[in-house]
Amino acid sequence: QVQPVESGGGLVQAGGSLTLSCTASGRTFSSLTMGWFRQAPGKEREFVAGISRLANGGTYVTDSVRGRFTISRDNAKNTGYLQMSSLKPEDTAVYYCSLTSADYGLSEREYKYWGQGTQVTVSS
């Protein structure tokens, strides 16, 4: 069983930065595609960013965070990251790390393993 664990959330002022981390046990991290999702109060969970398990599979982010968020991974450390900068109050949400054995994943249904989430709050 694979269990992702997120860390790095917190309270930050608008315009600030945070880096979320995701570690996973139970299976080789490098064999899994990683995605980050978020869920704001009263809203559905949405895709934020993904990074393929393939060496040249690339990364992809949703339009609302493009240019501000960067997803990356360090397979040697079994850890993935979501670097967030120029944060806005509308980025406030619980952020979830998710993993899948698929080559790519843009929607919730493509991901099998989910973390418990970490809260990110951006104050204005």
mmCIF file of C-alpha atoms in Angstrom:
data_model
loop_
_atom_site.group_PDB
_atom_site.id
_atom_site.type_symbol
_atom_site.label_atom_id
_atom_site.label_comp_id
_atom_site.label_asym_id
_atom_site.label_seq_id
_atom_site.Cartn_x
_atom_site.Cartn_y
_atom_site.Cartn_z
ATOM 1 C CA GLN A 1 0.000 0.000 0.000
ATOM 2 C CA VAL A 2 1.327 3.423 -0.979
ATOM 3 C CA GLN A 3 0.750 6.263 1.458
ATOM 4 C CA PRO A 4 1.594 9.816 0.436
ATOM 5 C CA VAL A 5 2.264 12.285 3.245
ATOM 6 C CA GLU A 6 2.160 16.028 2.677
ATOM 7 C CA SER A 7 3.975 18.691 4.652
ATOM 8 C CA GLY A 8 4.847 22.344 4.373
ATOM 9 C CA GLY A 9 1.470 24.010 4.572
ATOM 10 C CA GLY A 10 0.816 27.035 6.703
ATOM 11 C CA LEU A 11 -0.239 30.658 6.858
ATOM 12 C CA VAL A 12 1.363 33.145 4.511
ATOM 13 C CA GLN A 13 0.639 36.682 3.387
ATOM 14 C CA ALA A 14 -0.453 37.428 -0.130
ATOM 15 C CA GLY A 15 2.551 37.626 -2.409
ATOM 16 C CA GLY A 16 4.491 35.175 -0.290
ATOM 17 C CA SER A 17 5.801 31.704 -1.020
ATOM 18 C CA LEU A 18 5.477 28.193 0.336
ATOM 19 C CA THR A 19 6.854 24.845 -0.714
ATOM 20 C CA LEU A 20 4.822 21.723 -0.123
ATOM 21 C CA SER A 21 6.473 18.328 0.076
ATOM 22 C CA CYS A 22 5.098 14.875 -0.538
ATOM 23 C CA THR A 23 6.840 11.721 0.575
ATOM 24 C CA ALA A 24 5.626 8.227 -0.069
ATOM 25 C CA SER A 25 6.308 4.820 1.345
ATOM 26 C CA GLY A 26 5.335 1.380 0.193
ATOM 27 C CA ARG A 27 6.449 1.543 -3.397
ATOM 28 C CA THR A 28 9.276 3.042 -5.422
ATOM 29 C CA PHE A 29 8.429 6.705 -5.759
ATOM 30 C CA SER A 30 10.051 6.963 -9.165
ATOM 31 C CA SER A 31 7.522 4.516 -10.632
ATOM 32 C CA LEU A 32 4.593 6.787 -9.800
ATOM 33 C CA THR A 33 3.132 9.888 -11.389
ATOM 34 C CA MET A 34 2.461 12.585 -8.819
ATOM 35 C CA GLY A 35 -0.320 15.112 -8.769
ATOM 36 C CA TRP A 36 -1.308 17.964 -6.506
ATOM 37 C CA PHE A 37 -4.943 18.842 -5.984
ATOM 38 C CA ARG A 38 -6.615 21.402 -3.760
ATOM 39 C CA GLN A 39 -9.991 21.940 -2.209
ATOM 40 C CA ALA A 40 -11.179 25.317 -1.025
ATOM 41 C CA PRO A 41 -14.063 25.675 1.449
ATOM 42 C CA GLY A 42 -17.369 25.049 -0.275
ATOM 43 C CA LYS A 43 -15.740 24.038 -3.537
ATOM 44 C CA GLU A 44 -14.907 20.798 -5.282
ATOM 45 C CA ARG A 45 -11.414 19.448 -5.290
ATOM 46 C CA GLU A 46 -9.475 20.612 -8.344
ATOM 47 C CA PHE A 47 -6.319 19.612 -10.130
ATOM 48 C CA VAL A 48 -3.350 21.929 -9.591
ATOM 49 C CA ALA A 49 -0.249 20.300 -11.060
ATOM 50 C CA GLY A 50 1.181 16.979 -12.130
ATOM 51 C CA ILE A 51 4.532 15.431 -12.955
ATOM 52 C CA SER A 52 4.832 12.263 -14.959
ATOM 53 C CA ARG A 53 6.638 9.174 -13.758
ATOM 54 C CA LEU A 54 8.316 9.007 -17.176
ATOM 55 C CA ALA A 55 11.790 10.473 -17.465
ATOM 56 C CA ASN A 56 10.705 12.784 -20.271
ATOM 57 C CA GLY A 57 7.038 12.870 -19.399
ATOM 58 C CA GLY A 58 7.078 16.497 -18.360
ATOM 59 C CA THR A 59 5.022 18.564 -15.975
ATOM 60 C CA TYR A 60 1.675 20.280 -16.297
ATOM 61 C CA VAL A 61 -0.163 22.875 -14.244
ATOM 62 C CA THR A 62 -3.607 24.347 -14.321
ATOM 63 C CA ASP A 63 -4.021 27.781 -15.865
ATOM 64 C CA SER A 64 -4.787 29.570 -12.605
ATOM 65 C CA VAL A 65 -1.350 28.783 -11.154
ATOM 66 C CA ARG A 66 0.801 28.752 -14.267
ATOM 67 C CA GLY A 67 3.844 30.940 -13.801
ATOM 68 C CA ARG A 68 3.424 30.914 -10.015
ATOM 69 C CA PHE A 69 3.543 27.227 -9.038
ATOM 70 C CA THR A 70 6.216 24.705 -9.975
ATOM 71 C CA ILE A 71 6.021 20.970 -9.482
ATOM 72 C CA SER A 72 9.138 18.855 -9.204
ATOM 73 C CA ARG A 73 10.392 15.585 -7.796
ATOM 74 C CA ASP A 74 13.531 14.082 -6.309
ATOM 75 C CA ASN A 75 13.257 10.335 -6.799
ATOM 76 C CA ALA A 76 16.411 9.692 -4.799
ATOM 77 C CA LYS A 77 14.635 11.184 -1.780
ATOM 78 C CA ASN A 78 11.237 9.656 -2.579
ATOM 79 C CA THR A 79 9.868 13.183 -2.409
ATOM 80 C CA GLY A 80 7.880 15.494 -4.620
ATOM 81 C CA TYR A 81 7.411 19.227 -4.284
ATOM 82 C CA LEU A 82 5.010 21.996 -5.125
ATOM 83 C CA GLN A 83 6.723 25.353 -5.022
ATOM 84 C CA MET A 84 4.177 28.133 -4.722
ATOM 85 C CA SER A 85 5.007 31.791 -5.153
ATOM 86 C CA SER A 86 3.067 35.022 -5.589
ATOM 87 C CA LEU A 87 0.354 33.429 -3.510
ATOM 88 C CA LYS A 88 -3.112 34.904 -3.582
ATOM 89 C CA PRO A 89 -5.992 34.623 -1.092
ATOM 90 C CA GLU A 90 -7.827 32.493 -3.642
ATOM 91 C CA ASP A 91 -5.055 29.891 -3.331
ATOM 92 C CA THR A 92 -6.305 29.161 0.183
ATOM 93 C CA ALA A 93 -7.257 25.489 0.317
ATOM 94 C CA VAL A 94 -6.335 22.078 1.586
ATOM 95 C CA TYR A 95 -3.682 20.717 -0.745
ATOM 96 C CA TYR A 96 -3.509 17.009 -1.456
ATOM 97 C CA CYS A 97 -0.707 14.927 -2.894
ATOM 98 C CA SER A 98 -1.803 12.013 -5.018
ATOM 99 C CA LEU A 99 0.003 9.204 -6.806
ATOM 100 C CA THR A 100 -0.785 6.879 -9.669
ATOM 101 C CA SER A 101 0.937 4.220 -11.715
ATOM 102 C CA ALA A 102 -0.416 5.814 -14.898
ATOM 103 C CA ASP A 103 1.999 7.753 -17.092
ATOM 104 C CA TYR A 104 -0.050 10.931 -16.716
ATOM 105 C CA GLY A 105 -2.942 12.137 -14.589
ATOM 106 C CA LEU A 106 -5.083 15.237 -14.793
ATOM 107 C CA SER A 107 -8.203 14.173 -12.942
ATOM 108 C CA GLU A 108 -9.039 12.679 -9.581
ATOM 109 C CA ARG A 109 -10.235 9.403 -11.043
ATOM 110 C CA GLU A 110 -6.768 8.711 -12.450
ATOM 111 C CA TYR A 111 -5.136 8.751 -9.031
ATOM 112 C CA LYS A 112 -5.270 5.827 -6.658
ATOM 113 C CA TYR A 113 -3.287 6.976 -3.644
ATOM 114 C CA TRP A 114 -4.086 10.098 -1.638
ATOM 115 C CA GLY A 115 -2.544 11.924 1.276
ATOM 116 C CA GLN A 116 -4.484 13.469 4.139
ATOM 117 C CA GLY A 117 -3.878 17.003 2.911
ATOM 118 C CA THR A 118 -2.131 20.073 4.240
ATOM 119 C CA GLN A 119 -3.773 23.446 4.816
ATOM 120 C CA VAL A 120 -2.520 26.503 2.979
ATOM 121 C CA THR A 121 -3.978 29.823 4.055
ATOM 122 C CA VAL A 122 -3.126 33.044 2.264
ATOM 123 C CA SER A 123 -4.067 36.227 4.046
ATOM 124 C CA SER A 124 -4.761 39.476 2.229
#
